[in-house]
PDB file of N, CA and C in Angstrom:
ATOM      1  N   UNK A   1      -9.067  26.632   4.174  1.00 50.00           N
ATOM      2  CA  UNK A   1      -8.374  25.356   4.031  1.00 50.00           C
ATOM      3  C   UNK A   1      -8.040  25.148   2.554  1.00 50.00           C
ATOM      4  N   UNK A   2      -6.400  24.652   2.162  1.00 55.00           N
ATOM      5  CA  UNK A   2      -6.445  24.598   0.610  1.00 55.00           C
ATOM      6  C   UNK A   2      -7.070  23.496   0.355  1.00 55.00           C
ATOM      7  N   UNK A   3      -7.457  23.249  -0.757  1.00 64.00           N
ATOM      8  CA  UNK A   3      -8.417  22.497  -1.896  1.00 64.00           C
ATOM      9  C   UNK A   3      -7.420  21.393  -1.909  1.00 64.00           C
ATOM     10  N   UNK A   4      -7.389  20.087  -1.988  1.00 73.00           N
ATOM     11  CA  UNK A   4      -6.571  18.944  -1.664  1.00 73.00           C
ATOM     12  C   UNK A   4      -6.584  18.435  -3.673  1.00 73.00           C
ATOM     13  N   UNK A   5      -5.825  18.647  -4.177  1.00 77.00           N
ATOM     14  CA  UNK A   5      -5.495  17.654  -5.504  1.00 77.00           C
ATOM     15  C   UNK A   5      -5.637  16.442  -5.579  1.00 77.00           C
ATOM     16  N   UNK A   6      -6.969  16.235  -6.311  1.00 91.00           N
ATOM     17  CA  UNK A   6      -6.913  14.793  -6.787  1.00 91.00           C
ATOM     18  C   UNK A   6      -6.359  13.675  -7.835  1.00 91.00           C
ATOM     19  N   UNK A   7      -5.791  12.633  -6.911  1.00 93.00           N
ATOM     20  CA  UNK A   7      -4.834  11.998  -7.493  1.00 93.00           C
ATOM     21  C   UNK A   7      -5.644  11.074  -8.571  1.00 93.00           C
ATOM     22  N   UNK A   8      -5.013  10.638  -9.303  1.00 91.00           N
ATOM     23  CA  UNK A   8      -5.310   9.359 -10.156  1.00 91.00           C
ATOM     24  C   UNK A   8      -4.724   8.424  -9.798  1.00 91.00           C
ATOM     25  N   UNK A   9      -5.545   7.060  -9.798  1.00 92.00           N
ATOM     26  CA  UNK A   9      -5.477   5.702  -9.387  1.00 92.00           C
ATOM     27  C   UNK A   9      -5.068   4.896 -10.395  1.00 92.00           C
ATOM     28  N   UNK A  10      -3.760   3.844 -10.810  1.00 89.00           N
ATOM     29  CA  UNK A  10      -3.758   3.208 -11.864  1.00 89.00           C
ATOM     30  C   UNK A  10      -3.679   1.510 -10.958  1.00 89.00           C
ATOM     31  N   UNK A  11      -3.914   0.619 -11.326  1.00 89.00           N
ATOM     32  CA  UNK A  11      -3.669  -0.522 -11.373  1.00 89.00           C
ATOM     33  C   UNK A  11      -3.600  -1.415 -12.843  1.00 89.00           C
ATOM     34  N   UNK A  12      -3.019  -2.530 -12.334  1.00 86.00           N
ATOM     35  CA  UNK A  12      -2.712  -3.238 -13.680  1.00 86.00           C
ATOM     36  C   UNK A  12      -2.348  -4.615 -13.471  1.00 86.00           C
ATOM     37  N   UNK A  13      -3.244  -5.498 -14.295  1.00 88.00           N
ATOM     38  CA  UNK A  13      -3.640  -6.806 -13.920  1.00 88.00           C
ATOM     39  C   UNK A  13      -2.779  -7.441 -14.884  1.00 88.00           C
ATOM     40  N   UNK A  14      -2.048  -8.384 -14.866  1.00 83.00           N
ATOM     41  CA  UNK A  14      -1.017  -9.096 -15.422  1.00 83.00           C
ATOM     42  C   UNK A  14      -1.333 -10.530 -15.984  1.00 83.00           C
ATOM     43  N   UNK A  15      -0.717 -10.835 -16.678  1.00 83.00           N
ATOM     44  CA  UNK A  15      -1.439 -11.860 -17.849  1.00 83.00           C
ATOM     45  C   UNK A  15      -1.590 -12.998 -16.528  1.00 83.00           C
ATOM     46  N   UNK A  16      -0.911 -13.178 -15.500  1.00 82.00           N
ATOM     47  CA  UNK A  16      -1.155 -14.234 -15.082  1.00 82.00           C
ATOM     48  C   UNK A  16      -2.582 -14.355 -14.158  1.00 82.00           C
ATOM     49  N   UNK A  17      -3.181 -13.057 -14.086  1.00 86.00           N
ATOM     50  CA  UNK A  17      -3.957 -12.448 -13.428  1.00 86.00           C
ATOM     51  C   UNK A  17      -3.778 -11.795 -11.635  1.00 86.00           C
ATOM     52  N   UNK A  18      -2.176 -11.912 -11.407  1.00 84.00           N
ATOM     53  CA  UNK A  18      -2.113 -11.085 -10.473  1.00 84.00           C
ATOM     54  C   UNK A  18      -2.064  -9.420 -10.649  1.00 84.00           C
ATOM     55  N   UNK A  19      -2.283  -8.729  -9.670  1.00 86.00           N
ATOM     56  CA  UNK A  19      -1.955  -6.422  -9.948  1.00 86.00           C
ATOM     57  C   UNK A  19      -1.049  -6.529  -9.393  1.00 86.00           C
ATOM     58  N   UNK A  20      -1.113  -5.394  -9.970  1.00 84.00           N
ATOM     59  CA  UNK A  20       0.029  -4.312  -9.512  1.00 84.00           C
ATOM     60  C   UNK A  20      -0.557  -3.192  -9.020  1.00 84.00           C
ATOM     61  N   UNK A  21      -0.370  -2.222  -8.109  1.00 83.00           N
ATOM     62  CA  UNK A  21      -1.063  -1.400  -7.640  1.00 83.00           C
ATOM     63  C   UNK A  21      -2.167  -1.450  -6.856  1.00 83.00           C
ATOM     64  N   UNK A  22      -2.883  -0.803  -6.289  1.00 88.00           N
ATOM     65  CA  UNK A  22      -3.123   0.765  -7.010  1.00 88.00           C
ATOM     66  C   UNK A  22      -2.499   1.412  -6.225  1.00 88.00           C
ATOM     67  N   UNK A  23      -1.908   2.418  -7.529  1.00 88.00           N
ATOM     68  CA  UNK A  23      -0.878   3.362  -7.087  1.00 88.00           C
ATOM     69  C   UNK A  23      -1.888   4.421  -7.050  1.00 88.00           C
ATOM     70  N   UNK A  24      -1.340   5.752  -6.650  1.00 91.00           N
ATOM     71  CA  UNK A  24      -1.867   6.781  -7.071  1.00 91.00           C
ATOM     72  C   UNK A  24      -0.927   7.956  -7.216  1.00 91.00           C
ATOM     73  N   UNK A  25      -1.523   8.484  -7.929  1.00 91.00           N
ATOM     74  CA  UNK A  25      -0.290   9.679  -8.684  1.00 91.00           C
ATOM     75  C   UNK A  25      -1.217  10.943  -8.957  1.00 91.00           C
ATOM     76  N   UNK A  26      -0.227  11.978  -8.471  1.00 92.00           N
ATOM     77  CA  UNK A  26      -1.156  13.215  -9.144  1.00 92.00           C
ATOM     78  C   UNK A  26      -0.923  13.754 -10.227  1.00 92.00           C
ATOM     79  N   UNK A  27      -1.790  14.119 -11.207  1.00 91.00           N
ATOM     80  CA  UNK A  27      -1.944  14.167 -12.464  1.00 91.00           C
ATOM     81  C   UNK A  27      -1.134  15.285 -13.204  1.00 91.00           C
ATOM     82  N   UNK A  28       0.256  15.691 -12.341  1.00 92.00           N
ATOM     83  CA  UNK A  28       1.211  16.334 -12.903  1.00 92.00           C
ATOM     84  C   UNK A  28       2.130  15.532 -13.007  1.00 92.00           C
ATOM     85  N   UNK A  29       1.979  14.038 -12.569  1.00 91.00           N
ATOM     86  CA  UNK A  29       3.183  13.234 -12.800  1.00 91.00           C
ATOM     87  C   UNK A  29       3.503  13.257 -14.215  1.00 91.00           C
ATOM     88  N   UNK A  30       4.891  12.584 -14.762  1.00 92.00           N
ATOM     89  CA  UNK A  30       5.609  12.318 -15.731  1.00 92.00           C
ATOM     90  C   UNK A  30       5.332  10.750 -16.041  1.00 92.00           C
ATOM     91  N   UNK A  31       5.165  10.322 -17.764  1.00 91.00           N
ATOM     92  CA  UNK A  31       4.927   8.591 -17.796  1.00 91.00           C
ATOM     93  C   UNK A  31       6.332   8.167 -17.301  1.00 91.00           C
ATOM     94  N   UNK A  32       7.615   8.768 -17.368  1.00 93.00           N
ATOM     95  CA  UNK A  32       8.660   8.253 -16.991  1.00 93.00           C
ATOM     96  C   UNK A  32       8.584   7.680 -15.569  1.00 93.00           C
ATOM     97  N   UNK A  33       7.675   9.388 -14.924  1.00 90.00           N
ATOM     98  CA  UNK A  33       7.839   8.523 -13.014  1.00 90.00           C
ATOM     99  C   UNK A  33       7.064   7.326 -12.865  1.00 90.00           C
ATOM    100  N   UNK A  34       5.883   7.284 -13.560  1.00 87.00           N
ATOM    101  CA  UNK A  34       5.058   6.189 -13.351  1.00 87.00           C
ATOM    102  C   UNK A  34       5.550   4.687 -13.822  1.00 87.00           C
ATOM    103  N   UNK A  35       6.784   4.870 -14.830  1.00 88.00           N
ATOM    104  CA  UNK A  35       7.212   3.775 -15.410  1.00 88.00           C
ATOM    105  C   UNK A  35       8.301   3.273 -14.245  1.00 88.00           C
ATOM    106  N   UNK A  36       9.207   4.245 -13.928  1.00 89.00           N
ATOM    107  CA  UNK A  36      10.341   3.761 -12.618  1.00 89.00           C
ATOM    108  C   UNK A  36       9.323   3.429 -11.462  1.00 89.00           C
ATOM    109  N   UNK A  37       8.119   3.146 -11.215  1.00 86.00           N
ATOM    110  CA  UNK A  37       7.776   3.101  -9.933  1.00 86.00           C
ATOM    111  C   UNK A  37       6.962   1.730 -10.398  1.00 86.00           C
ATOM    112  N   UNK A  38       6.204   1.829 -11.568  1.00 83.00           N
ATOM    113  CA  UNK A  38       5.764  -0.123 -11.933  1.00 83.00           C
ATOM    114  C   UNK A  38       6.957  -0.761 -11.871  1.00 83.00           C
ATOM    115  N   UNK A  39       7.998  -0.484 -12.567  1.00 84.00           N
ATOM    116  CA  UNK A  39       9.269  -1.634 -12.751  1.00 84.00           C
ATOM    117  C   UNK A  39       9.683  -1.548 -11.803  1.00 84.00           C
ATOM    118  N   UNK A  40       9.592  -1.043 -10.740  1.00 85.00           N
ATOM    119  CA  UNK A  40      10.407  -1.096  -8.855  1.00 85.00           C
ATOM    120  C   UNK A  40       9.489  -1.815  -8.553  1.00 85.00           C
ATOM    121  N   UNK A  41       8.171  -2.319  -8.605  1.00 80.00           N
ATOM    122  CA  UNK A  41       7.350  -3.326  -8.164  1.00 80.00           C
ATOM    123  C   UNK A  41       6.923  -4.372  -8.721  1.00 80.00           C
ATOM    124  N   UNK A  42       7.510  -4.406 -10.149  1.00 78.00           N
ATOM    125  CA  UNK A  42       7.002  -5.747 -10.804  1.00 78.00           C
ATOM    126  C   UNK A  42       7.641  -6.767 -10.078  1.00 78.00           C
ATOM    127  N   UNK A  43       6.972  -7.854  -9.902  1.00 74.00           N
ATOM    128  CA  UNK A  43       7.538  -8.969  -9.282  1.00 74.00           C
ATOM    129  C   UNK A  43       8.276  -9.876  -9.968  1.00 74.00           C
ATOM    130  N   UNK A  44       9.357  -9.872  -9.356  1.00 68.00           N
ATOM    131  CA  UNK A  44      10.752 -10.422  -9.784  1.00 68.00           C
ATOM    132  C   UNK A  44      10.813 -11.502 -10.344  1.00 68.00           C
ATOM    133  N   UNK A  45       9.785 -12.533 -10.099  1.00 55.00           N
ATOM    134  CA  UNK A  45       9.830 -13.611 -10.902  1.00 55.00           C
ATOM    135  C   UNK A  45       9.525 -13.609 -12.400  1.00 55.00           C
ATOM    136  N   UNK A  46       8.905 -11.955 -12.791  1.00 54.00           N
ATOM    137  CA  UNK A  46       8.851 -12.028 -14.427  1.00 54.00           C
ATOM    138  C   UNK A  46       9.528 -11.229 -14.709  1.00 54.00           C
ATOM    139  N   UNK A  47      10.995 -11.345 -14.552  1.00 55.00           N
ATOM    140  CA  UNK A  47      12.245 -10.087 -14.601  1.00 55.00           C
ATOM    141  C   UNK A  47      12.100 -10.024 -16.522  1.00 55.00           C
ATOM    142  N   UNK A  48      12.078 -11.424 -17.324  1.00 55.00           N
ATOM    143  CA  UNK A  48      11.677 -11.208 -18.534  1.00 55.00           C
ATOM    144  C   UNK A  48      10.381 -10.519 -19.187  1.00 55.00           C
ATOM    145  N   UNK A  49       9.219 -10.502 -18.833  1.00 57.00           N
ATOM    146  CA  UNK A  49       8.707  -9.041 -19.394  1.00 57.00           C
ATOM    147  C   UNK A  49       8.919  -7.795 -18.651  1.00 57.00           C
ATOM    148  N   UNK A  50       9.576  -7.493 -17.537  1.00 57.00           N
ATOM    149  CA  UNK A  50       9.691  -6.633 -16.957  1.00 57.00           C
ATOM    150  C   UNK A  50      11.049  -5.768 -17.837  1.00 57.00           C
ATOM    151  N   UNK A  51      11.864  -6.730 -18.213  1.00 58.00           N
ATOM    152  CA  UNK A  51      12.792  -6.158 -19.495  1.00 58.00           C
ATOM    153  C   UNK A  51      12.365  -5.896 -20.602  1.00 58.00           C
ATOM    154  N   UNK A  52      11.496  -6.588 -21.330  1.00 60.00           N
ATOM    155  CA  UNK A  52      10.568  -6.198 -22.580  1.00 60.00           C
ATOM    156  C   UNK A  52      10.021  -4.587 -22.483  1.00 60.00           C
ATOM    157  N   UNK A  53       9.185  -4.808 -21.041  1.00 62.00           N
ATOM    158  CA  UNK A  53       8.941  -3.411 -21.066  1.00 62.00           C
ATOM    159  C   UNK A  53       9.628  -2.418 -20.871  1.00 62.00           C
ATOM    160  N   UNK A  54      10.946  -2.319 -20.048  1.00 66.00           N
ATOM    161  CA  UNK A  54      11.621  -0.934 -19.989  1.00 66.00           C
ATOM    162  C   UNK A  54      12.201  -0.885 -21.600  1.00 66.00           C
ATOM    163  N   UNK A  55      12.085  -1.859 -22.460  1.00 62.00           N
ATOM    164  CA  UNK A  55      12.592  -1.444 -23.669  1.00 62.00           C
ATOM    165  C   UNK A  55      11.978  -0.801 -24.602  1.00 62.00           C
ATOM    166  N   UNK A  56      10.738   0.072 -24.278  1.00 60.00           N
ATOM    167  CA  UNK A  56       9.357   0.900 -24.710  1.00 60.00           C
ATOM    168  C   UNK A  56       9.780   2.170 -24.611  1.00 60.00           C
TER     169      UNK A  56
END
């Protein structure tokens, strides 16, 4: 049986104290993929830091 790759878990708690996640990703991902896949879920009502941040 092959050996199953373990993923990494990120979450991320937001100033207002709601998350995001947990995602999980395997540890050949790219920060780019991980960045298009938080900003596809940040919640729309803080479209202003959600622009702050893609500007990183």
């Amino acid at each position: 049986m092959p050996e199953e790759e373990e993923l990494v878990e990120l979450k991320f708690r937001l100033y207002d104290g709601s998350d995001i996640g947990p995602f999980r990703y395997s540890p050949a991902s790219t920060v780019a993929m991980l960045k298009e896949r938080i900003v596809a879920d940040w919640p729309k009502a803080k479209d202003s830091f959600s622009q702050a941040l893609s500007e990183y």
